[in-house]
Amino acid sequence: EAGVAQSPRYKIIEKRQSVAFWCNPISGHATLYWYQQILGQGPKLLIQFQNNGVVDDSQLPKDRFSAERLKGVDSTLKIQPAKLEDSAVYLCASSSNGDNTEAFFGQGTRLTVV
Amino acid sequence: AQSVAQPEDQVNVAEGNPLTVKCTYSVSGNPYLFWYVQYPNRGLQFLLKYITGDNLVKGSYGFEAEFNKSQTSFHLKKPSALVSDSALYFCAVRDPNTGGFKTIFGAGTRLFVKA
């Protein structure tokens, strides 16, 4: 079974530029998550999709971050414009239906904003 | 609101000795609890979970965890540590009484196993 795929692995941009991350979840997984992991901290949930609908985006900075999951499969997370404090690893995860299922994580995208 | 705490930033243990990584949580009802491990430059990997039933759950790589409702704890344990267990460990909690299966992660505990 293929795992969660993310690209790119690394990205360096200047502040005020825009950037996009892509995620392909495990086939058949209805739930998709985007987490932000700042160095030395635990992952923080940015947005959670159930199929192509948003379940939780309470911690997504909506003035600069956006995410979509068209057709309930792949997802993109965009930052525009980026700030220095956005430097982090962005993790995508997916899980099958059911509230007692664990999440499977991709390797993440390491973003550096200079 | 649900929350999870990992009181130790770092745990050091000698190879062959038992290890414990602590986790406490706060939810309004009965929690779903998870442990994940993160190796350098890798995503998080699932180790084990408690949903219901036996308070002692067993997971991957010889790890186990004990759910203690009265102490609101879910400590990760292993009887005999290996150098290869050195990694970053995250406890996570999900409150099934809230919609959407939102999962909150602790700040992580770095485990060092010395040969």
PDB file of C-alpha atoms in Angstrom:
ATOM      1  CA  GLU A   1       0.000   0.000   0.000  1.00  0.00           C
ATOM      2  CA  ALA A   2       1.443   3.361  -1.016  1.00  0.00           C
ATOM      3  CA  GLY A   3       1.826   5.895   1.745  1.00  0.00           C
ATOM      4  CA  VAL A   4       0.958   9.573   1.890  1.00  0.00           C
ATOM      5  CA  ALA A   5       2.896  11.464  -0.765  1.00  0.00           C
ATOM      6  CA  GLN A   6       3.964  15.072  -0.359  1.00  0.00           C
ATOM      7  CA  SER A   7       5.882  17.457  -2.569  1.00  0.00           C
ATOM      8  CA  PRO A   8       8.153  19.249  -2.600  1.00  0.00           C
ATOM      9  CA  ARG A   9      10.351  17.937   0.206  1.00  0.00           C
ATOM     10  CA  TYR A  10      12.122  21.237   0.699  1.00  0.00           C
ATOM     11  CA  LYS A  11      11.341  24.819  -0.260  1.00  0.00           C
ATOM     12  CA  ILE A  12      13.154  28.079   0.376  1.00  0.00           C
ATOM     13  CA  ILE A  13      11.382  31.330  -0.410  1.00  0.00           C
ATOM     14  CA  GLU A  14      11.704  34.975   0.471  1.00  0.00           C
ATOM     15  CA  LYS A  15       9.197  36.632   2.748  1.00  0.00           C
ATOM     16  CA  ARG A  16       6.132  37.989   0.991  1.00  0.00           C
ATOM     17  CA  GLN A  17       6.435  35.355  -1.740  1.00  0.00           C
ATOM     18  CA  SER A  18       3.838  32.652  -2.228  1.00  0.00           C
ATOM     19  CA  VAL A  19       4.265  28.881  -1.990  1.00  0.00           C
ATOM     20  CA  ALA A  20       2.121  25.799  -2.496  1.00  0.00           C
ATOM     21  CA  PHE A  21       2.384  22.294  -1.133  1.00  0.00           C
ATOM     22  CA  TRP A  22       0.768  19.189  -2.562  1.00  0.00           C
ATOM     23  CA  CYS A  23      -0.478  16.049  -0.843  1.00  0.00           C
ATOM     24  CA  ASN A  24      -1.803  12.757  -2.169  1.00  0.00           C
ATOM     25  CA  PRO A  25      -3.357  10.680   0.639  1.00  0.00           C
ATOM     26  CA  ILE A  26      -3.599   6.936   0.933  1.00  0.00           C
ATOM     27  CA  SER A  27      -6.159   5.602  -1.507  1.00  0.00           C
ATOM     28  CA  GLY A  28      -9.613   5.398   0.017  1.00  0.00           C
ATOM     29  CA  HIS A  29      -8.861   7.577   3.021  1.00  0.00           C
ATOM     30  CA  ALA A  30     -11.683  10.038   3.505  1.00  0.00           C
ATOM     31  CA  THR A  31     -10.008  12.252   6.087  1.00  0.00           C
ATOM     32  CA  LEU A  32      -7.052  14.478   5.220  1.00  0.00           C
ATOM     33  CA  TYR A  33      -5.132  16.699   7.603  1.00  0.00           C
ATOM     34  CA  TRP A  34      -2.563  19.464   7.225  1.00  0.00           C
ATOM     35  CA  TYR A  35      -0.334  20.056  10.235  1.00  0.00           C
ATOM     36  CA  GLN A  36       2.323  22.690  10.861  1.00  0.00           C
ATOM     37  CA  GLN A  37       5.309  21.545  12.909  1.00  0.00           C
ATOM     38  CA  ILE A  38       7.632  24.289  14.082  1.00  0.00           C
ATOM     39  CA  LEU A  39      11.055  23.153  15.236  1.00  0.00           C
ATOM     40  CA  GLY A  40      10.885  21.852  18.801  1.00  0.00           C
ATOM     41  CA  GLN A  41       7.103  21.718  18.916  1.00  0.00           C
ATOM     42  CA  GLY A  42       4.406  19.169  18.298  1.00  0.00           C
ATOM     43  CA  PRO A  43       2.334  19.217  15.132  1.00  0.00           C
ATOM     44  CA  LYS A  44      -0.428  21.821  15.101  1.00  0.00           C
ATOM     45  CA  LEU A  45      -3.548  21.084  13.092  1.00  0.00           C
ATOM     46  CA  LEU A  46      -4.158  23.693  10.418  1.00  0.00           C
ATOM     47  CA  ILE A  47      -7.067  22.175   8.558  1.00  0.00           C
ATOM     48  CA  GLN A  48      -8.947  18.889   8.372  1.00  0.00           C
ATOM     49  CA  PHE A  49     -11.022  17.656   5.445  1.00  0.00           C
ATOM     50  CA  GLN A  50     -13.633  14.929   5.379  1.00  0.00           C
ATOM     51  CA  ASN A  51     -13.842  13.990   1.709  1.00  0.00           C
ATOM     52  CA  ASN A  52     -13.859  17.438   0.063  1.00  0.00           C
ATOM     53  CA  GLY A  53     -15.516  19.297   2.924  1.00  0.00           C
ATOM     54  CA  VAL A  54     -13.730  21.236   5.661  1.00  0.00           C
ATOM     55  CA  VAL A  55     -14.285  19.794   9.145  1.00  0.00           C
ATOM     56  CA  ASP A  56     -11.971  22.066  11.134  1.00  0.00           C
ATOM     57  CA  ASP A  57      -9.921  25.076  10.106  1.00  0.00           C
ATOM     58  CA  SER A  58     -10.015  26.962  13.383  1.00  0.00           C
ATOM     59  CA  GLN A  59      -6.227  27.314  13.546  1.00  0.00           C
ATOM     60  CA  LEU A  60      -5.640  28.177   9.899  1.00  0.00           C
ATOM     61  CA  PRO A  61      -4.447  31.789   9.449  1.00  0.00           C
ATOM     62  CA  LYS A  62      -7.006  32.503   6.789  1.00  0.00           C
ATOM     63  CA  ASP A  63      -5.581  35.872   5.831  1.00  0.00           C
ATOM     64  CA  ARG A  64      -2.583  34.122   4.290  1.00  0.00           C
ATOM     65  CA  PHE A  65      -3.198  30.383   4.269  1.00  0.00           C
ATOM     66  CA  SER A  66      -5.656  28.524   2.063  1.00  0.00           C
ATOM     67  CA  ALA A  67      -6.261  24.875   1.339  1.00  0.00           C
ATOM     68  CA  GLU A  68      -8.462  22.895  -0.950  1.00  0.00           C
ATOM     69  CA  ARG A  69      -9.223  19.268  -1.608  1.00  0.00           C
ATOM     70  CA  LEU A  70     -10.860  19.007  -4.965  1.00  0.00           C
ATOM     71  CA  LYS A  71     -12.718  15.778  -5.736  1.00  0.00           C
ATOM     72  CA  GLY A  72     -11.987  14.549  -2.223  1.00  0.00           C
ATOM     73  CA  VAL A  73      -8.556  13.138  -3.043  1.00  0.00           C
ATOM     74  CA  ASP A  74      -5.449  15.316  -3.508  1.00  0.00           C
ATOM     75  CA  SER A  75      -5.004  18.497  -1.540  1.00  0.00           C
ATOM     76  CA  THR A  76      -2.977  21.686  -1.835  1.00  0.00           C
ATOM     77  CA  LEU A  77      -1.988  24.089   0.907  1.00  0.00           C
ATOM     78  CA  LYS A  78      -0.987  27.604  -0.108  1.00  0.00           C
ATOM     79  CA  ILE A  79       0.671  30.448   1.747  1.00  0.00           C
ATOM     80  CA  GLN A  80       0.447  33.942   0.302  1.00  0.00           C
ATOM     81  CA  PRO A  81       2.281  36.045   1.338  1.00  0.00           C
ATOM     82  CA  ALA A  82       4.743  34.102   3.465  1.00  0.00           C
ATOM     83  CA  LYS A  83       6.186  35.431   6.697  1.00  0.00           C
ATOM     84  CA  LEU A  84       9.395  34.471   8.483  1.00  0.00           C
ATOM     85  CA  GLU A  85       7.377  32.720  11.211  1.00  0.00           C
ATOM     86  CA  ASP A  86       5.885  30.364   8.626  1.00  0.00           C
ATOM     87  CA  SER A  87       9.207  28.507   8.527  1.00  0.00           C
ATOM     88  CA  ALA A  88       8.245  25.004   9.595  1.00  0.00           C
ATOM     89  CA  VAL A  89       7.622  21.484   8.378  1.00  0.00           C
ATOM     90  CA  TYR A  90       4.188  21.061   6.832  1.00  0.00           C
ATOM     91  CA  LEU A  91       2.845  17.565   7.348  1.00  0.00           C
ATOM     92  CA  CYS A  92      -0.003  15.986   5.480  1.00  0.00           C
ATOM     93  CA  ALA A  93      -1.787  12.995   6.958  1.00  0.00           C
ATOM     94  CA  SER A  94      -4.775  10.856   6.102  1.00  0.00           C
ATOM     95  CA  SER A  95      -7.010   8.373   7.857  1.00  0.00           C
ATOM     96  CA  SER A  96      -9.868   6.121   6.927  1.00  0.00           C
ATOM     97  CA  ASN A  97     -13.410   6.740   8.105  1.00  0.00           C
ATOM     98  CA  GLY A  98     -14.064   6.397  11.784  1.00  0.00           C
ATOM     99  CA  ASP A  99     -13.066   8.400  14.794  1.00  0.00           C
ATOM    100  CA  ASN A 100     -10.920   5.636  16.283  1.00  0.00           C
ATOM    101  CA  THR A 101      -8.527   5.324  13.368  1.00  0.00           C
ATOM    102  CA  GLU A 102      -4.943   6.460  13.404  1.00  0.00           C
ATOM    103  CA  ALA A 103      -3.471   8.911  10.931  1.00  0.00           C
ATOM    104  CA  PHE A 104      -0.784   8.073   8.411  1.00  0.00           C
ATOM    105  CA  PHE A 105       1.701  10.859   7.773  1.00  0.00           C
ATOM    106  CA  GLY A 106       3.730  11.895   4.778  1.00  0.00           C
ATOM    107  CA  GLN A 107       7.388  12.872   5.091  1.00  0.00           C
ATOM    108  CA  GLY A 108       6.539  16.539   5.151  1.00  0.00           C
ATOM    109  CA  THR A 109       7.672  19.665   3.344  1.00  0.00           C
ATOM    110  CA  ARG A 110      10.327  21.726   5.073  1.00  0.00           C
ATOM    111  CA  LEU A 111       9.689  25.406   4.353  1.00  0.00           C
ATOM    112  CA  THR A 112      12.300  28.048   5.038  1.00  0.00           C
ATOM    113  CA  VAL A 113      11.276  31.675   4.672  1.00  0.00           C
ATOM    114  CA  VAL A 114      14.207  34.088   4.457  1.00  0.00           C
TER     115      VAL A 114
ATOM    116  CA  ALA B   1     -11.185  21.880  25.322  1.00  0.00           C
ATOM    117  CA  GLN B   2      -8.971  18.873  24.859  1.00  0.00           C
ATOM    118  CA  SER B   3      -5.267  19.107  25.641  1.00  0.00           C
ATOM    119  CA  VAL B   4      -2.265  16.863  26.072  1.00  0.00           C
ATOM    120  CA  ALA B   5       0.964  17.355  28.013  1.00  0.00           C
ATOM    121  CA  GLN B   6       4.323  15.639  27.823  1.00  0.00           C
ATOM    122  CA  PRO B   7       6.129  16.847  30.942  1.00  0.00           C
ATOM    123  CA  GLU B   8       9.619  15.757  29.896  1.00  0.00           C
ATOM    124  CA  ASP B   9      11.453  17.362  27.000  1.00  0.00           C
ATOM    125  CA  GLN B  10      14.030  14.585  27.042  1.00  0.00           C
ATOM    126  CA  VAL B  11      14.411  11.117  28.507  1.00  0.00           C
ATOM    127  CA  ASN B  12      17.770   9.386  28.754  1.00  0.00           C
ATOM    128  CA  VAL B  13      18.057   5.660  29.322  1.00  0.00           C
ATOM    129  CA  ALA B  14      20.757   3.034  28.949  1.00  0.00           C
ATOM    130  CA  GLU B  15      20.313   0.274  26.411  1.00  0.00           C
ATOM    131  CA  GLY B  16      18.666  -2.756  27.963  1.00  0.00           C
ATOM    132  CA  ASN B  17      16.944  -0.762  30.692  1.00  0.00           C
ATOM    133  CA  PRO B  18      13.205  -0.153  30.788  1.00  0.00           C
ATOM    134  CA  LEU B  19      11.956   3.161  29.465  1.00  0.00           C
ATOM    135  CA  THR B  20       8.921   5.311  30.208  1.00  0.00           C
ATOM    136  CA  VAL B  21       7.771   8.377  28.299  1.00  0.00           C
ATOM    137  CA  LYS B  22       5.028  10.249  30.128  1.00  0.00           C
ATOM    138  CA  CYS B  23       1.793  11.706  28.795  1.00  0.00           C
ATOM    139  CA  THR B  24      -1.199  13.277  30.522  1.00  0.00           C
ATOM    140  CA  TYR B  25      -4.367  14.517  28.868  1.00  0.00           C
ATOM    141  CA  SER B  26      -7.518  16.507  29.418  1.00  0.00           C
ATOM    142  CA  VAL B  27     -10.798  15.835  27.622  1.00  0.00           C
ATOM    143  CA  SER B  28     -14.426  16.184  28.579  1.00  0.00           C
ATOM    144  CA  GLY B  29     -15.273  12.514  28.150  1.00  0.00           C
ATOM    145  CA  ASN B  30     -13.530   9.239  27.424  1.00  0.00           C
ATOM    146  CA  PRO B  31     -10.507   9.908  25.222  1.00  0.00           C
ATOM    147  CA  TYR B  32      -8.966   8.181  22.293  1.00  0.00           C
ATOM    148  CA  LEU B  33      -5.195   8.207  22.839  1.00  0.00           C
ATOM    149  CA  PHE B  34      -2.325   7.673  20.438  1.00  0.00           C
ATOM    150  CA  TRP B  35       1.467   7.481  20.426  1.00  0.00           C
ATOM    151  CA  TYR B  36       3.548   8.365  17.381  1.00  0.00           C
ATOM    152  CA  VAL B  37       7.307   8.267  16.791  1.00  0.00           C
ATOM    153  CA  GLN B  38       9.317  10.564  14.554  1.00  0.00           C
ATOM    154  CA  TYR B  39      12.767   9.695  13.274  1.00  0.00           C
ATOM    155  CA  PRO B  40      15.026  12.407  11.772  1.00  0.00           C
ATOM    156  CA  ASN B  41      13.767  13.744   8.438  1.00  0.00           C
ATOM    157  CA  ARG B  42      10.810  11.381   8.537  1.00  0.00           C
ATOM    158  CA  GLY B  43       7.100  11.810   9.040  1.00  0.00           C
ATOM    159  CA  LEU B  44       5.328  10.604  12.131  1.00  0.00           C
ATOM    160  CA  GLN B  45       4.740   6.876  12.437  1.00  0.00           C
ATOM    161  CA  PHE B  46       1.889   5.365  14.410  1.00  0.00           C
ATOM    162  CA  LEU B  47       2.940   3.192  17.374  1.00  0.00           C
ATOM    163  CA  LEU B  48      -0.239   2.305  19.264  1.00  0.00           C
ATOM    164  CA  LYS B  49      -3.627   3.539  20.380  1.00  0.00           C
ATOM    165  CA  TYR B  50      -6.161   3.175  23.160  1.00  0.00           C
ATOM    166  CA  ILE B  51      -9.803   3.297  22.207  1.00  0.00           C
ATOM    167  CA  THR B  52     -11.559   1.122  24.741  1.00  0.00           C
ATOM    168  CA  GLY B  53     -11.126  -2.146  26.629  1.00  0.00           C
ATOM    169  CA  ASP B  54      -7.919  -3.384  28.245  1.00  0.00           C
ATOM    170  CA  ASN B  55      -5.968  -0.536  29.798  1.00  0.00           C
ATOM    171  CA  LEU B  56      -2.660  -1.994  28.620  1.00  0.00           C
ATOM    172  CA  VAL B  57      -2.221  -1.745  24.876  1.00  0.00           C
ATOM    173  CA  LYS B  58       0.626  -3.189  22.861  1.00  0.00           C
ATOM    174  CA  GLY B  59       2.035  -1.681  19.718  1.00  0.00           C
ATOM    175  CA  SER B  60       4.865  -1.712  17.240  1.00  0.00           C
ATOM    176  CA  TYR B  61       8.546  -2.390  18.037  1.00  0.00           C
ATOM    177  CA  GLY B  62       7.798  -3.835  21.478  1.00  0.00           C
ATOM    178  CA  PHE B  63       6.226  -0.671  22.858  1.00  0.00           C
ATOM    179  CA  GLU B  64       3.201  -0.667  25.128  1.00  0.00           C
ATOM    180  CA  ALA B  65       1.192   1.972  26.939  1.00  0.00           C
ATOM    181  CA  GLU B  66      -1.062   1.970  29.955  1.00  0.00           C
ATOM    182  CA  PHE B  67      -4.254   3.996  30.094  1.00  0.00           C
ATOM    183  CA  ASN B  68      -4.982   5.283  33.608  1.00  0.00           C
ATOM    184  CA  LYS B  69      -8.301   7.078  33.751  1.00  0.00           C
ATOM    185  CA  SER B  70      -8.008   8.272  37.361  1.00  0.00           C
ATOM    186  CA  GLN B  71      -4.625   9.864  36.674  1.00  0.00           C
ATOM    187  CA  THR B  72      -5.579  10.911  33.128  1.00  0.00           C
ATOM    188  CA  SER B  73      -2.336   9.439  31.880  1.00  0.00           C
ATOM    189  CA  PHE B  74      -1.191   7.319  28.963  1.00  0.00           C
ATOM    190  CA  HIS B  75       2.503   6.591  29.531  1.00  0.00           C
ATOM    191  CA  LEU B  76       4.542   4.837  26.867  1.00  0.00           C
ATOM    192  CA  LYS B  77       6.746   1.983  28.048  1.00  0.00           C
ATOM    193  CA  LYS B  78       9.194  -0.595  26.805  1.00  0.00           C
ATOM    194  CA  PRO B  79      10.792  -3.299  28.974  1.00  0.00           C
ATOM    195  CA  SER B  80      14.215  -3.139  27.327  1.00  0.00           C
ATOM    196  CA  ALA B  81      15.373  -0.090  25.354  1.00  0.00           C
ATOM    197  CA  LEU B  82      17.376  -0.284  22.148  1.00  0.00           C
ATOM    198  CA  VAL B  83      19.713   2.350  20.737  1.00  0.00           C
ATOM    199  CA  SER B  84      17.498   2.368  17.653  1.00  0.00           C
ATOM    200  CA  ASP B  85      14.574   3.553  19.810  1.00  0.00           C
ATOM    201  CA  SER B  86      16.231   6.972  20.017  1.00  0.00           C
ATOM    202  CA  ALA B  87      13.735   9.332  18.410  1.00  0.00           C
ATOM    203  CA  LEU B  88      11.074  11.949  19.101  1.00  0.00           C
ATOM    204  CA  TYR B  89       7.857  10.619  20.613  1.00  0.00           C
ATOM    205  CA  PHE B  90       4.478  12.332  20.468  1.00  0.00           C
ATOM    206  CA  CYS B  91       1.370  11.620  22.479  1.00  0.00           C
ATOM    207  CA  ALA B  92      -1.955  12.630  20.919  1.00  0.00           C
ATOM    208  CA  VAL B  93      -5.531  12.804  22.164  1.00  0.00           C
ATOM    209  CA  ARG B  94      -8.837  12.833  20.374  1.00  0.00           C
ATOM    210  CA  ASP B  95     -12.134  13.657  22.040  1.00  0.00           C
ATOM    211  CA  PRO B  96     -14.791  11.468  20.402  1.00  0.00           C
ATOM    212  CA  ASN B  97     -17.502  13.696  21.848  1.00  0.00           C
ATOM    213  CA  THR B  98     -16.513  16.541  19.570  1.00  0.00           C
ATOM    214  CA  GLY B  99     -17.307  16.335  15.918  1.00  0.00           C
ATOM    215  CA  GLY B 100     -14.642  15.926  13.288  1.00  0.00           C
ATOM    216  CA  PHE B 101     -12.157  13.617  15.014  1.00  0.00           C
ATOM    217  CA  LYS B 102      -9.810  16.507  15.837  1.00  0.00           C
ATOM    218  CA  THR B 103      -6.486  15.209  17.178  1.00  0.00           C
ATOM    219  CA  ILE B 104      -4.251  17.302  19.447  1.00  0.00           C
ATOM    220  CA  PHE B 105      -0.553  16.493  19.767  1.00  0.00           C
ATOM    221  CA  GLY B 106       1.773  17.041  22.690  1.00  0.00           C
ATOM    222  CA  ALA B 107       5.028  18.951  22.312  1.00  0.00           C
ATOM    223  CA  GLY B 108       7.045  15.751  22.086  1.00  0.00           C
ATOM    224  CA  THR B 109       9.669  13.979  24.181  1.00  0.00           C
ATOM    225  CA  ARG B 110      13.097  13.203  22.799  1.00  0.00           C
ATOM    226  CA  LEU B 111      14.332   9.781  23.834  1.00  0.00           C
ATOM    227  CA  PHE B 112      18.065   9.076  23.947  1.00  0.00           C
ATOM    228  CA  VAL B 113      19.137   5.477  24.431  1.00  0.00           C
ATOM    229  CA  LYS B 114      22.820   5.150  25.227  1.00  0.00           C
ATOM    230  CA  ALA B 115      24.744   2.032  24.318  1.00  0.00           C
TER     231      ALA B 115
END
